XYZ file of C-alpha atoms in Angstrom:
367
model
C -48.948 35.464 24.453
C -50.406 36.360 21.066
C -49.946 33.357 19.006
C -51.581 31.221 22.058
C -54.568 33.614 21.748
C -54.796 33.169 18.106
C -54.617 29.215 18.434
C -57.539 29.172 21.292
C -59.521 31.647 19.164
C -59.144 29.325 15.940
C -59.291 26.151 17.785
C -63.063 25.792 17.426
C -63.089 26.247 13.788
C -59.689 24.983 12.328
C -60.157 23.036 8.992
C -57.078 20.609 7.899
C -58.368 21.613 4.167
C -57.240 25.205 4.702
C -53.607 23.961 5.752
C -53.392 22.103 2.495
C -51.217 23.684 -0.111
C -52.346 24.559 -3.499
C -50.175 22.165 -5.274
C -51.485 19.292 -3.213
C -55.089 20.129 -3.772
C -54.555 20.339 -7.616
C -52.717 17.095 -7.772
C -56.257 15.577 -6.198
C -58.179 17.159 -8.341
C -55.849 16.443 -11.644
C -56.867 12.265 -10.352
C -60.389 13.282 -9.869
C -60.741 15.035 -13.265
C -59.077 12.289 -15.491
C -60.810 9.368 -13.418
C -64.467 10.940 -13.010
C -67.323 8.505 -13.650
C -69.480 11.616 -15.228
C -69.486 15.074 -15.655
C -71.379 16.032 -12.528
C -68.567 14.410 -10.385
C -66.356 17.068 -11.575
C -68.906 19.640 -11.835
C -69.998 19.451 -8.168
C -66.525 20.366 -7.199
C -67.110 23.923 -8.712
C -69.768 24.670 -6.337
C -68.181 23.146 -3.141
C -65.927 26.442 -2.041
C -64.411 29.234 -3.591
C -61.197 27.845 -3.529
C -61.908 24.373 -4.774
C -63.980 26.697 -7.767
C -60.756 28.469 -8.373
C -58.374 25.270 -8.362
C -60.530 23.282 -10.148
C -60.300 25.280 -13.421
C -56.683 25.351 -12.948
C -54.892 24.757 -16.581
C -53.443 21.415 -15.219
C -56.437 19.981 -13.905
C -58.622 20.874 -17.015
C -55.623 19.282 -19.196
C -56.138 15.866 -17.524
C -59.868 15.875 -18.026
C -60.531 12.617 -19.391
C -63.466 11.335 -21.855
C -66.057 10.724 -19.105
C -65.576 14.218 -17.564
C -66.060 16.032 -20.902
C -69.249 13.962 -21.483
C -72.072 16.629 -22.344
C -75.579 15.953 -23.570
C -77.110 17.908 -26.695
C -79.988 18.947 -24.344
C -77.433 20.760 -21.638
C -75.555 22.629 -24.375
C -75.070 26.194 -23.734
C -72.664 29.361 -23.786
C -71.220 27.928 -20.379
C -70.292 24.357 -21.598
C -68.814 26.018 -24.815
C -66.598 28.297 -22.546
C -65.592 25.195 -20.232
C -64.526 23.285 -23.468
C -62.594 25.998 -24.746
C -60.849 26.510 -21.561
C -59.859 22.951 -21.445
C -58.571 23.058 -25.180
C -56.775 26.030 -24.176
C -55.224 24.024 -21.365
C -53.885 21.596 -23.788
C -56.605 18.803 -23.453
C -56.343 16.636 -26.362
C -59.812 14.922 -25.580
C -61.646 18.178 -25.743
C -60.179 19.496 -28.756
C -61.521 16.528 -30.377
C -65.177 16.459 -28.918
C -65.453 20.455 -29.496
C -63.978 19.909 -32.920
C -66.792 17.440 -33.844
C -69.711 19.545 -32.367
C -68.318 22.512 -34.312
C -67.850 20.775 -37.670
C -70.961 18.796 -37.766
C -73.374 20.606 -35.211
C -72.533 24.143 -35.113
C -71.868 24.590 -39.005
C -68.242 25.852 -38.258
C -66.181 23.568 -40.196
C -63.111 25.349 -40.393
C -62.921 25.782 -36.832
C -64.000 22.344 -35.844
C -61.290 20.604 -38.668
C -58.770 22.662 -36.711
C -59.382 21.704 -33.647
C -59.880 17.748 -34.707
C -56.192 18.580 -36.462
C -54.888 19.955 -33.190
C -55.901 16.625 -31.503
C -54.563 14.452 -34.301
C -51.296 16.169 -34.421
C -50.677 14.795 -30.702
C -51.546 11.058 -32.040
C -55.472 11.354 -30.880
C -56.674 7.941 -32.824
C -60.522 8.954 -33.073
C -59.481 12.262 -34.391
C -57.085 10.763 -37.184
C -60.150 8.673 -38.003
C -62.740 11.324 -38.239
C -60.235 13.450 -40.087
C -59.738 10.466 -42.433
C -63.509 10.050 -43.136
C -63.863 13.859 -44.035
C -61.204 13.097 -46.471
C -62.477 9.992 -47.805
C -66.345 11.796 -48.314
C -65.270 15.389 -49.060
C -67.429 16.322 -46.142
C -67.896 20.324 -46.144
C -67.059 20.432 -49.521
C -67.585 19.371 -53.097
C -67.125 16.057 -54.837
C -64.002 17.249 -56.140
C -62.419 18.029 -52.767
C -62.097 14.315 -51.721
C -58.287 13.802 -51.031
C -58.312 9.842 -50.932
C -54.739 9.380 -50.382
C -54.853 11.724 -47.510
C -57.517 9.740 -46.267
C -55.856 6.754 -46.479
C -52.470 8.090 -44.694
C -54.546 9.288 -41.605
C -56.274 5.908 -41.786
C -52.836 4.356 -41.503
C -51.743 6.593 -38.455
C -54.787 5.870 -36.553
C -54.972 1.912 -37.555
C -51.181 2.153 -36.029
C -52.174 3.855 -32.754
C -54.836 0.985 -32.230
C -58.005 2.010 -33.895
C -60.106 -0.675 -34.994
C -62.218 1.132 -37.510
C -59.263 2.608 -39.015
C -57.707 -0.590 -39.387
C -60.820 -2.186 -41.243
C -61.113 0.722 -43.264
C -57.650 0.649 -44.455
C -58.016 -3.141 -44.885
C -60.968 -2.322 -47.528
C -58.552 0.429 -48.973
C -56.131 -2.098 -49.793
C -58.626 -4.855 -51.178
C -60.368 -2.131 -53.326
C -57.430 -0.159 -54.548
C -59.349 3.059 -53.068
C -56.655 5.803 -52.534
C -53.707 3.153 -52.803
C -52.497 0.641 -54.811
C -54.163 -2.610 -54.560
C -53.163 -5.467 -52.655
C -55.891 -7.777 -51.627
C -53.797 -10.178 -49.640
C -52.702 -7.287 -47.265
C -56.189 -5.903 -47.333
C -57.685 -9.082 -45.920
C -54.675 -9.651 -43.471
C -55.736 -6.005 -42.011
C -59.492 -7.281 -42.320
C -58.523 -10.399 -39.882
C -56.486 -8.180 -37.445
C -59.059 -5.773 -36.888
C -61.526 -8.708 -35.895
C -58.644 -10.367 -33.755
C -58.214 -7.040 -31.977
C -61.643 -6.262 -31.446
C -62.473 -9.780 -29.753
C -59.369 -9.189 -27.565
C -60.926 -5.991 -26.682
C -64.140 -7.780 -25.807
C -62.336 -10.396 -23.707
C -60.249 -7.799 -21.742
C -63.831 -6.052 -20.777
C -64.996 -9.403 -19.613
C -61.999 -10.372 -17.901
C -62.296 -10.572 -14.203
C -59.541 -9.019 -11.932
C -59.392 -12.516 -9.584
C -61.333 -15.213 -10.667
C -61.005 -18.258 -13.091
C -59.879 -17.669 -16.418
C -62.373 -16.508 -19.147
C -63.433 -19.116 -21.588
C -65.409 -18.982 -24.797
C -68.333 -20.866 -23.412
C -68.404 -18.500 -20.243
C -68.500 -15.351 -22.569
C -71.167 -17.006 -24.567
C -73.230 -17.351 -20.987
C -72.444 -14.020 -20.328
C -73.534 -12.551 -23.672
C -76.936 -14.197 -23.004
C -77.874 -12.067 -20.520
C -76.039 -12.822 -17.198
C -74.302 -9.949 -17.124
C -77.100 -7.038 -17.823
C -79.825 -9.550 -16.630
C -82.577 -11.168 -18.749
C -83.670 -8.630 -21.514
C -81.391 -6.191 -20.969
C -78.424 -7.287 -23.346
C -78.051 -5.143 -25.877
C -75.669 -6.393 -28.607
C -73.611 -7.658 -30.506
C -70.588 -6.893 -32.442
C -68.788 -9.154 -35.272
C -68.624 -12.442 -33.751
C -72.428 -13.721 -33.437
C -71.766 -16.290 -36.293
C -69.389 -18.171 -34.437
C -72.075 -18.311 -31.700
C -70.937 -15.411 -29.106
C -72.713 -12.394 -29.153
C -70.227 -9.878 -27.969
C -71.572 -6.341 -26.360
C -71.090 -3.328 -28.876
C -68.182 -0.974 -28.097
C -68.894 2.036 -26.028
C -69.850 5.061 -28.053
C -67.546 8.002 -27.741
C -69.247 10.957 -26.256
C -69.068 13.180 -29.297
C -70.708 10.632 -31.212
C -73.357 10.325 -28.734
C -73.599 14.205 -28.851
C -74.237 14.233 -32.429
C -76.963 11.709 -32.505
C -78.862 13.648 -29.584
C -78.274 16.831 -31.436
C -79.714 16.021 -34.721
C -82.239 13.747 -32.823
C -83.734 17.043 -31.296
C -83.812 18.577 -34.624
C -86.066 16.091 -36.602
C -83.513 13.297 -36.680
C -81.439 14.650 -39.742
C -79.805 17.495 -41.415
C -82.785 18.152 -43.484
C -82.883 19.724 -47.387
C -82.723 15.851 -48.424
C -79.301 15.107 -46.874
C -79.142 11.780 -44.773
C -77.569 10.833 -41.568
C -75.279 7.798 -40.992
C -77.599 4.625 -40.504
C -75.394 3.446 -37.664
C -77.102 4.366 -34.273
C -73.845 5.182 -32.578
C -72.017 7.313 -35.212
C -74.502 10.514 -35.790
C -72.669 11.814 -38.636
C -74.519 13.815 -41.508
C -74.095 14.339 -45.004
C -73.213 17.994 -46.179
C -74.325 17.540 -49.871
C -76.504 14.927 -51.510
C -75.090 11.346 -52.104
C -72.133 12.008 -49.834
C -72.531 8.580 -48.039
C -72.369 4.915 -49.327
C -75.582 3.379 -49.717
C -76.293 -0.203 -49.493
C -76.536 -2.215 -52.913
C -78.858 -4.735 -51.605
C -82.042 -2.333 -50.357
C -80.890 0.958 -51.257
C -82.582 1.999 -48.094
C -79.710 2.486 -45.609
C -76.180 4.645 -45.880
C -73.172 4.527 -44.088
C -70.310 7.271 -43.620
C -67.643 4.852 -43.222
C -66.661 1.064 -43.221
C -66.876 0.717 -39.735
C -70.376 1.954 -39.261
C -71.331 -0.568 -42.040
C -69.686 -3.461 -40.076
C -71.353 -2.693 -36.959
C -74.777 -1.762 -38.069
C -74.517 -4.983 -40.289
C -74.276 -7.175 -37.475
C -76.328 -5.338 -34.990
C -79.394 -4.790 -37.139
C -79.220 -4.525 -40.740
C -78.347 -8.061 -41.442
C -81.683 -9.354 -40.679
C -83.499 -6.196 -42.212
C -82.020 -6.040 -45.552
C -84.305 -7.153 -48.618
C -83.047 -7.282 -52.105
C -84.281 -4.119 -53.853
C -86.433 -5.896 -56.640
C -88.716 -6.735 -53.647
C -89.577 -3.139 -53.009
C -88.599 -1.228 -56.475
C -92.129 -1.529 -57.870
C -93.607 0.244 -55.043
C -91.205 3.183 -54.659
C -90.899 3.414 -58.725
C -91.930 7.119 -58.341
C -90.038 7.734 -55.674
C -86.994 5.932 -57.391
C -87.527 7.967 -60.484
C -87.359 11.287 -58.293
C -84.102 10.255 -56.442
C -82.473 9.441 -59.972
C -83.277 12.866 -61.335
C -82.878 14.761 -58.408
C -79.777 13.011 -56.600
C -78.101 11.558 -59.265
C -78.390 7.981 -58.335
C -75.618 5.660 -59.312
C -73.590 7.508 -61.953
C -75.082 11.022 -60.918
C -73.344 14.092 -59.585
C -71.735 12.126 -56.648
C -71.810 9.026 -57.697
C -73.439 7.690 -54.453
C -71.069 4.928 -53.702
C -72.873 1.971 -52.859
C -72.197 -0.982 -50.607
C -72.626 -4.571 -51.548
C -74.122 -6.727 -49.357
C -72.090 -9.930 -49.267
C -69.997 -11.511 -46.726
C -66.388 -10.382 -47.176
C -64.729 -12.256 -44.247
C -64.215 -9.392 -41.496
C -68.210 -9.630 -40.284
C -69.776 -7.058 -42.828
C -70.792 -6.407 -46.018
C -68.345 -5.647 -48.917
C -67.686 -2.379 -50.947
């Protein structure tokens, strides 16, 4: 009798969601957090109801959050965003460890904590974290020139390359070619550079491959790269294969690098105090000391934190902009003299490693 009255009383407002067990809801939220196309898809859940708010912050859900779910704009950075990232890190999310580590190391000037978080992700075989730590070792970022550890950088690059990181494979190839931090082996270095290009092309072909249509041909890829995918005038582009008559789209920028670009863009476009940013538009890494990054020896106007950034920027932009240094040296003689005195150009305090502008077979300039 009592049960019948209770059923009639709740019949008008019964909700199947209330009858779902928490484990089922958590399983659904895990799937959503790992496949969300943007951060708002996940954040909107937190404002739906108290139950979803509580379950969406469950450690298992946060541990599954994907790269796009953890994308944050520099303009939206706040203590709440920082706290959310720390919750994801504490839940064991590797992507959150890497992204927050990059933000702390380069933006918040908390280098020890940032490097620790990136190392935490690297231990779990996160390839971008391994590569970023390798660049820190190569450049001596956050320390003096004497704190560089080339052998450690090569070891980290080798591990990242083994996990499929293309820029790490390219960096490792150049290290072998030049004997930089490792015994010189030109033949093996060239092989790795060719392999890096082959992997990059395979990545592009997979991204263009339709799920159920005719096989992709070189001609169809060339037609798509000329605007049929993004519309006339909307194609932005081009990776390392343009000399073969096929412009391929640039790889998607990691949210951490996009955050760095926006962060320093909001602060005048650089770290200040005579320090420079990496000239590749999709990188965002700043110098921590003068002449830390490689400089183009052809024009001397651009600088790069790594071989990967150099190769991408060379094909996308700098190949058509680079002019011999002699053409503008007379116009900037005074500035050059000041740079030699203040920055130790060439053989100064940090040596300011230069980048030779010549084709070395991997679609970019040489070291």
